[in-house]
Amino acid sequence: MIPFLKEEQHQRKLEFSTSLYTQESVVALQKALEQSLNMIVAEQKIVIDVSTLSDRDCLEILNFCLYHTKKQ
Amino acid sequence: MKNKFQQIDGWIKLIVNKEIYSLQTIYSAGYVFMDKAYLYLDMEGDQEIAIWLKPKEKDVDLNILGCQFMEELLNYAHYFSSLEKNAETTKLLLQRALFSAAPSLVHEAEDEEIQALIKELEEEEKKKESKEK
């Protein structure tokens, strides 16, 4: 179980604060997954719809985005 | 006192002040932990950052994992502050090493410095002249 995953109306969403993660890291994620996840870029956060992904995939996404943010 | 370590559903949440630990420090410590844990960062108000950690292996003590992460943070905070403090000395040492290997570089550097000074003086004179007019 992932406590910070937002679940509403059968949708699971991961939120990344734009102060901590770069938008490029999320774009790199889309490319790496070779599938387009719904993504909303708001003023202070990037929200990704991960409804189609397993918990394990979500966990891997976390480290992927952090790695790509650090790399930049 | 506010508890800085919280355990929720197999995760440990650490709260750190961003004035004390820079983002660079947090990313570097996080990078070291990527092999053994999943990490998530979130803003906790304006000043604090929540660091969520979930061990990849089973039967890992979350409190120990949290303490190890805090140690790594301190380690990188010290590394980056020392790097900043010693930057000027490192630059001087590198310059001296380069100049002793190639003495012609000293003359080139001196020439460049003289040219820059001349240019600066010329610009100042132009400004003075334009003001007088």
PDB file of C-alpha atoms in Angstrom:
ATOM      1  CA  MET A   1       0.000   0.000   0.000  1.00  0.00           C
ATOM      2  CA  ILE A   2       1.245   3.483  -0.856  1.00  0.00           C
ATOM      3  CA  PRO A   3      -0.020   6.000   1.700  1.00  0.00           C
ATOM      4  CA  PHE A   4       0.526   9.132  -0.388  1.00  0.00           C
ATOM      5  CA  LEU A   5      -1.250   7.777  -3.478  1.00  0.00           C
ATOM      6  CA  LYS A   6      -4.452   9.721  -4.071  1.00  0.00           C
ATOM      7  CA  GLU A   7      -7.412   7.449  -4.780  1.00  0.00           C
ATOM      8  CA  GLU A   8     -10.636   9.006  -5.968  1.00  0.00           C
ATOM      9  CA  GLN A   9     -13.443   7.593  -8.128  1.00  0.00           C
ATOM     10  CA  HIS A  10     -11.477   4.476  -9.157  1.00  0.00           C
ATOM     11  CA  GLN A  11      -8.518   6.619 -10.160  1.00  0.00           C
ATOM     12  CA  ARG A  12      -5.075   6.401  -8.587  1.00  0.00           C
ATOM     13  CA  LYS A  13      -2.907   9.462  -8.823  1.00  0.00           C
ATOM     14  CA  LEU A  14       0.667  10.252  -7.921  1.00  0.00           C
ATOM     15  CA  GLU A  15       1.522  13.862  -7.181  1.00  0.00           C
ATOM     16  CA  PHE A  16       5.000  15.271  -7.631  1.00  0.00           C
ATOM     17  CA  SER A  17       5.764  18.705  -6.229  1.00  0.00           C
ATOM     18  CA  THR A  18       7.382  20.915  -8.880  1.00  0.00           C
ATOM     19  CA  SER A  19       9.668  22.298  -6.149  1.00  0.00           C
ATOM     20  CA  LEU A  20      11.185  18.839  -5.738  1.00  0.00           C
ATOM     21  CA  TYR A  21      10.837  17.059  -9.093  1.00  0.00           C
ATOM     22  CA  THR A  22      11.563  18.426 -12.557  1.00  0.00           C
ATOM     23  CA  GLN A  23       8.984  18.218 -15.306  1.00  0.00           C
ATOM     24  CA  GLU A  24      11.660  16.647 -17.517  1.00  0.00           C
ATOM     25  CA  SER A  25      11.875  13.667 -15.169  1.00  0.00           C
ATOM     26  CA  VAL A  26       8.167  12.960 -15.669  1.00  0.00           C
ATOM     27  CA  VAL A  27       8.518  13.378 -19.435  1.00  0.00           C
ATOM     28  CA  ALA A  28      11.425  10.890 -19.322  1.00  0.00           C
ATOM     29  CA  LEU A  29       9.124   8.534 -17.442  1.00  0.00           C
ATOM     30  CA  GLN A  30       6.484   8.712 -20.172  1.00  0.00           C
ATOM     31  CA  LYS A  31       9.142   7.851 -22.740  1.00  0.00           C
ATOM     32  CA  ALA A  32      10.536   4.977 -20.666  1.00  0.00           C
ATOM     33  CA  LEU A  33       7.105   3.448 -20.084  1.00  0.00           C
ATOM     34  CA  GLU A  34       6.312   3.647 -23.804  1.00  0.00           C
ATOM     35  CA  GLN A  35       2.729   4.415 -22.911  1.00  0.00           C
ATOM     36  CA  SER A  36       1.071   7.688 -22.301  1.00  0.00           C
ATOM     37  CA  LEU A  37      -0.139   8.251 -18.787  1.00  0.00           C
ATOM     38  CA  ASN A  38      -2.543  11.093 -18.178  1.00  0.00           C
ATOM     39  CA  MET A  39      -0.540  13.925 -16.771  1.00  0.00           C
ATOM     40  CA  ILE A  40      -1.654  17.287 -15.424  1.00  0.00           C
ATOM     41  CA  VAL A  41       0.892  20.011 -14.800  1.00  0.00           C
ATOM     42  CA  ALA A  42      -0.482  22.450 -12.246  1.00  0.00           C
ATOM     43  CA  GLU A  43       1.259  25.414 -10.663  1.00  0.00           C
ATOM     44  CA  GLN A  44       2.911  23.515  -7.847  1.00  0.00           C
ATOM     45  CA  LYS A  45       2.533  19.866  -8.771  1.00  0.00           C
ATOM     46  CA  ILE A  46       2.569  17.352 -11.565  1.00  0.00           C
ATOM     47  CA  VAL A  47      -0.203  14.789 -11.247  1.00  0.00           C
ATOM     48  CA  ILE A  48       0.077  11.432 -13.021  1.00  0.00           C
ATOM     49  CA  ASP A  49      -2.798   9.013 -13.384  1.00  0.00           C
ATOM     50  CA  VAL A  50      -1.394   5.604 -12.462  1.00  0.00           C
ATOM     51  CA  SER A  51      -4.713   3.698 -12.444  1.00  0.00           C
ATOM     52  CA  THR A  52      -3.447   1.212 -15.008  1.00  0.00           C
ATOM     53  CA  LEU A  53      -0.227   0.469 -13.125  1.00  0.00           C
ATOM     54  CA  SER A  54       0.494  -1.935 -10.277  1.00  0.00           C
ATOM     55  CA  ASP A  55       1.805  -0.842  -6.868  1.00  0.00           C
ATOM     56  CA  ARG A  56       5.222  -2.224  -7.798  1.00  0.00           C
ATOM     57  CA  ASP A  57       5.301  -0.095 -10.966  1.00  0.00           C
ATOM     58  CA  CYS A  58       4.332   2.972  -8.936  1.00  0.00           C
ATOM     59  CA  LEU A  59       7.229   2.324  -6.559  1.00  0.00           C
ATOM     60  CA  GLU A  60       9.662   2.044  -9.474  1.00  0.00           C
ATOM     61  CA  ILE A  61       8.266   5.314 -10.874  1.00  0.00           C
ATOM     62  CA  LEU A  62       9.172   7.099  -7.628  1.00  0.00           C
ATOM     63  CA  ASN A  63      12.842   6.170  -7.849  1.00  0.00           C
ATOM     64  CA  PHE A  64      12.919   6.788 -11.604  1.00  0.00           C
ATOM     65  CA  CYS A  65      11.659  10.366 -11.226  1.00  0.00           C
ATOM     66  CA  LEU A  66      13.983  11.099  -8.318  1.00  0.00           C
ATOM     67  CA  TYR A  67      16.958   9.699 -10.252  1.00  0.00           C
ATOM     68  CA  HIS A  68      16.187  11.837 -13.321  1.00  0.00           C
ATOM     69  CA  THR A  69      15.614  14.936 -11.206  1.00  0.00           C
ATOM     70  CA  LYS A  70      18.976  14.479  -9.489  1.00  0.00           C
ATOM     71  CA  LYS A  71      20.692  13.852 -12.819  1.00  0.00           C
ATOM     72  CA  GLN A  72      19.659  17.292 -14.073  1.00  0.00           C
TER      73      GLN A  72
ATOM     74  CA  MET B   1       7.803  18.294  20.284  1.00  0.00           C
ATOM     75  CA  LYS B   2       6.730  17.283  16.796  1.00  0.00           C
ATOM     76  CA  ASN B   3       7.733  13.706  15.926  1.00  0.00           C
ATOM     77  CA  LYS B   4      10.094  13.757  12.953  1.00  0.00           C
ATOM     78  CA  PHE B   5       9.799   9.983  12.258  1.00  0.00           C
ATOM     79  CA  GLN B   6       6.432   8.447  11.383  1.00  0.00           C
ATOM     80  CA  GLN B   7       5.711   4.871  10.308  1.00  0.00           C
ATOM     81  CA  ILE B   8       2.742   4.340   7.979  1.00  0.00           C
ATOM     82  CA  ASP B   9       1.929   1.095   6.109  1.00  0.00           C
ATOM     83  CA  GLY B  10       5.509  -0.123   5.830  1.00  0.00           C
ATOM     84  CA  TRP B  11       6.868   3.329   5.045  1.00  0.00           C
ATOM     85  CA  ILE B  12       8.845   5.673   7.226  1.00  0.00           C
ATOM     86  CA  LYS B  13       8.299   9.387   6.813  1.00  0.00           C
ATOM     87  CA  LEU B  14      11.068  11.778   7.819  1.00  0.00           C
ATOM     88  CA  ILE B  15      10.577  15.519   8.020  1.00  0.00           C
ATOM     89  CA  VAL B  16      13.560  17.758   7.325  1.00  0.00           C
ATOM     90  CA  ASN B  17      13.927  21.512   7.214  1.00  0.00           C
ATOM     91  CA  LYS B  18      15.036  22.763   3.797  1.00  0.00           C
ATOM     92  CA  GLU B  19      16.962  25.610   5.408  1.00  0.00           C
ATOM     93  CA  ILE B  20      19.210  23.027   7.059  1.00  0.00           C
ATOM     94  CA  TYR B  21      19.448  20.414   4.314  1.00  0.00           C
ATOM     95  CA  SER B  22      19.632  21.702   0.735  1.00  0.00           C
ATOM     96  CA  LEU B  23      17.819  19.935  -2.103  1.00  0.00           C
ATOM     97  CA  GLN B  24      21.191  18.894  -3.490  1.00  0.00           C
ATOM     98  CA  THR B  25      21.942  17.179  -0.171  1.00  0.00           C
ATOM     99  CA  ILE B  26      18.578  15.400  -0.127  1.00  0.00           C
ATOM    100  CA  TYR B  27      18.935  14.214  -3.749  1.00  0.00           C
ATOM    101  CA  SER B  28      22.451  12.906  -3.108  1.00  0.00           C
ATOM    102  CA  ALA B  29      21.451  10.999   0.047  1.00  0.00           C
ATOM    103  CA  GLY B  30      18.391   9.700  -1.807  1.00  0.00           C
ATOM    104  CA  TYR B  31      20.548   8.498  -4.692  1.00  0.00           C
ATOM    105  CA  VAL B  32      22.661   6.427  -2.279  1.00  0.00           C
ATOM    106  CA  PHE B  33      19.483   4.828  -0.876  1.00  0.00           C
ATOM    107  CA  MET B  34      17.895   3.926  -4.215  1.00  0.00           C
ATOM    108  CA  ASP B  35      19.411   0.444  -4.128  1.00  0.00           C
ATOM    109  CA  LYS B  36      17.819  -0.445  -0.835  1.00  0.00           C
ATOM    110  CA  ALA B  37      14.662   1.650  -0.668  1.00  0.00           C
ATOM    111  CA  TYR B  38      11.914   3.368  -2.631  1.00  0.00           C
ATOM    112  CA  LEU B  39      11.840   7.103  -2.036  1.00  0.00           C
ATOM    113  CA  TYR B  40       9.255   9.815  -2.411  1.00  0.00           C
ATOM    114  CA  LEU B  41       9.655  13.514  -1.629  1.00  0.00           C
ATOM    115  CA  ASP B  42       6.858  15.892  -0.804  1.00  0.00           C
ATOM    116  CA  MET B  43       6.586  19.446   0.478  1.00  0.00           C
ATOM    117  CA  GLU B  44       5.358  19.710   4.048  1.00  0.00           C
ATOM    118  CA  GLY B  45       4.383  23.363   4.316  1.00  0.00           C
ATOM    119  CA  ASP B  46       6.782  26.013   3.037  1.00  0.00           C
ATOM    120  CA  GLN B  47       9.863  25.143   5.033  1.00  0.00           C
ATOM    121  CA  GLU B  48       9.848  21.380   5.443  1.00  0.00           C
ATOM    122  CA  ILE B  49      10.280  18.428   3.141  1.00  0.00           C
ATOM    123  CA  ALA B  50       8.790  15.009   3.825  1.00  0.00           C
ATOM    124  CA  ILE B  51      10.989  12.095   2.768  1.00  0.00           C
ATOM    125  CA  TRP B  52       9.137   8.795   2.485  1.00  0.00           C
ATOM    126  CA  LEU B  53      11.206   5.600   2.520  1.00  0.00           C
ATOM    127  CA  LYS B  54      10.101   2.020   1.928  1.00  0.00           C
ATOM    128  CA  PRO B  55      12.750  -0.710   2.145  1.00  0.00           C
ATOM    129  CA  LYS B  56      13.052  -3.025  -0.864  1.00  0.00           C
ATOM    130  CA  GLU B  57      13.951  -5.968   1.390  1.00  0.00           C
ATOM    131  CA  LYS B  58      11.580  -7.485   3.914  1.00  0.00           C
ATOM    132  CA  ASP B  59      12.250  -7.468   7.674  1.00  0.00           C
ATOM    133  CA  VAL B  60      14.127  -4.177   7.648  1.00  0.00           C
ATOM    134  CA  ASP B  61      13.754  -2.066  10.776  1.00  0.00           C
ATOM    135  CA  LEU B  62      12.195   1.189   9.578  1.00  0.00           C
ATOM    136  CA  ASN B  63      13.637   3.245  12.425  1.00  0.00           C
ATOM    137  CA  ILE B  64      17.148   2.042  11.630  1.00  0.00           C
ATOM    138  CA  LEU B  65      16.567   2.832   7.939  1.00  0.00           C
ATOM    139  CA  GLY B  66      15.399   6.329   8.923  1.00  0.00           C
ATOM    140  CA  CYS B  67      18.449   6.885  11.132  1.00  0.00           C
ATOM    141  CA  GLN B  68      20.771   5.681   8.354  1.00  0.00           C
ATOM    142  CA  PHE B  69      19.144   8.143   5.962  1.00  0.00           C
ATOM    143  CA  MET B  70      19.590  11.000   8.437  1.00  0.00           C
ATOM    144  CA  GLU B  71      23.275  10.051   8.773  1.00  0.00           C
ATOM    145  CA  GLU B  72      23.660  10.120   4.997  1.00  0.00           C
ATOM    146  CA  LEU B  73      21.987  13.545   4.897  1.00  0.00           C
ATOM    147  CA  LEU B  74      24.419  14.876   7.474  1.00  0.00           C
ATOM    148  CA  ASN B  75      27.308  13.334   5.593  1.00  0.00           C
ATOM    149  CA  TYR B  76      26.340  15.070   2.326  1.00  0.00           C
ATOM    150  CA  ALA B  77      25.500  18.359   4.079  1.00  0.00           C
ATOM    151  CA  HIS B  78      29.040  18.360   5.490  1.00  0.00           C
ATOM    152  CA  TYR B  79      30.517  17.410   2.109  1.00  0.00           C
ATOM    153  CA  PHE B  80      28.754  20.237   0.233  1.00  0.00           C
ATOM    154  CA  SER B  81      29.491  22.866   2.899  1.00  0.00           C
ATOM    155  CA  SER B  82      33.199  21.885   2.886  1.00  0.00           C
ATOM    156  CA  LEU B  83      33.218  21.975  -0.907  1.00  0.00           C
ATOM    157  CA  GLU B  84      31.818  25.509  -0.853  1.00  0.00           C
ATOM    158  CA  LYS B  85      34.201  26.623   1.892  1.00  0.00           C
ATOM    159  CA  ASN B  86      37.258  25.230   0.091  1.00  0.00           C
ATOM    160  CA  ALA B  87      36.257  26.294  -3.432  1.00  0.00           C
ATOM    161  CA  GLU B  88      38.594  29.318  -3.527  1.00  0.00           C
ATOM    162  CA  THR B  89      41.553  27.334  -2.153  1.00  0.00           C
ATOM    163  CA  THR B  90      40.953  24.504  -4.641  1.00  0.00           C
ATOM    164  CA  LYS B  91      40.830  27.054  -7.482  1.00  0.00           C
ATOM    165  CA  LEU B  92      44.128  28.617  -6.376  1.00  0.00           C
ATOM    166  CA  LEU B  93      45.830  25.231  -6.079  1.00  0.00           C
ATOM    167  CA  LEU B  94      44.641  24.185  -9.522  1.00  0.00           C
ATOM    168  CA  GLN B  95      45.781  27.495 -11.034  1.00  0.00           C
ATOM    169  CA  ARG B  96      49.206  27.135  -9.429  1.00  0.00           C
ATOM    170  CA  ALA B  97      49.516  23.557 -10.696  1.00  0.00           C
ATOM    171  CA  LEU B  98      48.528  24.611 -14.226  1.00  0.00           C
ATOM    172  CA  PHE B  99      50.844  27.629 -14.245  1.00  0.00           C
ATOM    173  CA  SER B 100      53.834  25.621 -13.038  1.00  0.00           C
ATOM    174  CA  ALA B 101      53.190  23.036 -15.776  1.00  0.00           C
ATOM    175  CA  ALA B 102      52.900  25.705 -18.495  1.00  0.00           C
ATOM    176  CA  PRO B 103      54.562  29.051 -17.499  1.00  0.00           C
ATOM    177  CA  SER B 104      53.368  30.706 -20.725  1.00  0.00           C
ATOM    178  CA  LEU B 105      49.856  30.571 -19.251  1.00  0.00           C
ATOM    179  CA  VAL B 106      50.957  33.061 -16.563  1.00  0.00           C
ATOM    180  CA  HIS B 107      51.859  35.658 -19.228  1.00  0.00           C
ATOM    181  CA  GLU B 108      48.622  35.000 -21.096  1.00  0.00           C
ATOM    182  CA  ALA B 109      46.614  35.433 -17.900  1.00  0.00           C
ATOM    183  CA  GLU B 110      48.515  38.654 -17.064  1.00  0.00           C
ATOM    184  CA  ASP B 111      47.946  40.024 -20.585  1.00  0.00           C
ATOM    185  CA  GLU B 112      44.242  39.252 -20.365  1.00  0.00           C
ATOM    186  CA  GLU B 113      44.037  40.982 -17.000  1.00  0.00           C
ATOM    187  CA  ILE B 114      45.852  44.091 -18.340  1.00  0.00           C
ATOM    188  CA  GLN B 115      43.584  44.226 -21.405  1.00  0.00           C
ATOM    189  CA  ALA B 116      40.504  43.975 -19.189  1.00  0.00           C
ATOM    190  CA  LEU B 117      41.802  46.831 -16.993  1.00  0.00           C
ATOM    191  CA  ILE B 118      42.554  49.033 -20.011  1.00  0.00           C
ATOM    192  CA  LYS B 119      39.069  48.372 -21.389  1.00  0.00           C
ATOM    193  CA  GLU B 120      37.516  49.223 -18.040  1.00  0.00           C
ATOM    194  CA  LEU B 121      39.469  52.522 -17.863  1.00  0.00           C
ATOM    195  CA  GLU B 122      38.483  53.430 -21.419  1.00  0.00           C
ATOM    196  CA  GLU B 123      34.825  52.832 -20.659  1.00  0.00           C
ATOM    197  CA  GLU B 124      35.062  54.969 -17.524  1.00  0.00           C
ATOM    198  CA  GLU B 125      36.658  57.804 -19.514  1.00  0.00           C
ATOM    199  CA  LYS B 126      33.938  57.591 -22.156  1.00  0.00           C
ATOM    200  CA  LYS B 127      31.294  57.843 -19.457  1.00  0.00           C
ATOM    201  CA  LYS B 128      33.028  60.869 -17.929  1.00  0.00           C
ATOM    202  CA  GLU B 129      33.263  62.581 -21.318  1.00  0.00           C
ATOM    203  CA  SER B 130      29.605  61.985 -22.100  1.00  0.00           C
ATOM    204  CA  LYS B 131      28.624  63.406 -18.712  1.00  0.00           C
ATOM    205  CA  GLU B 132      30.756  66.551 -19.263  1.00  0.00           C
ATOM    206  CA  LYS B 133      29.107  67.142 -22.652  1.00  0.00           C
TER     207      LYS B 133
END
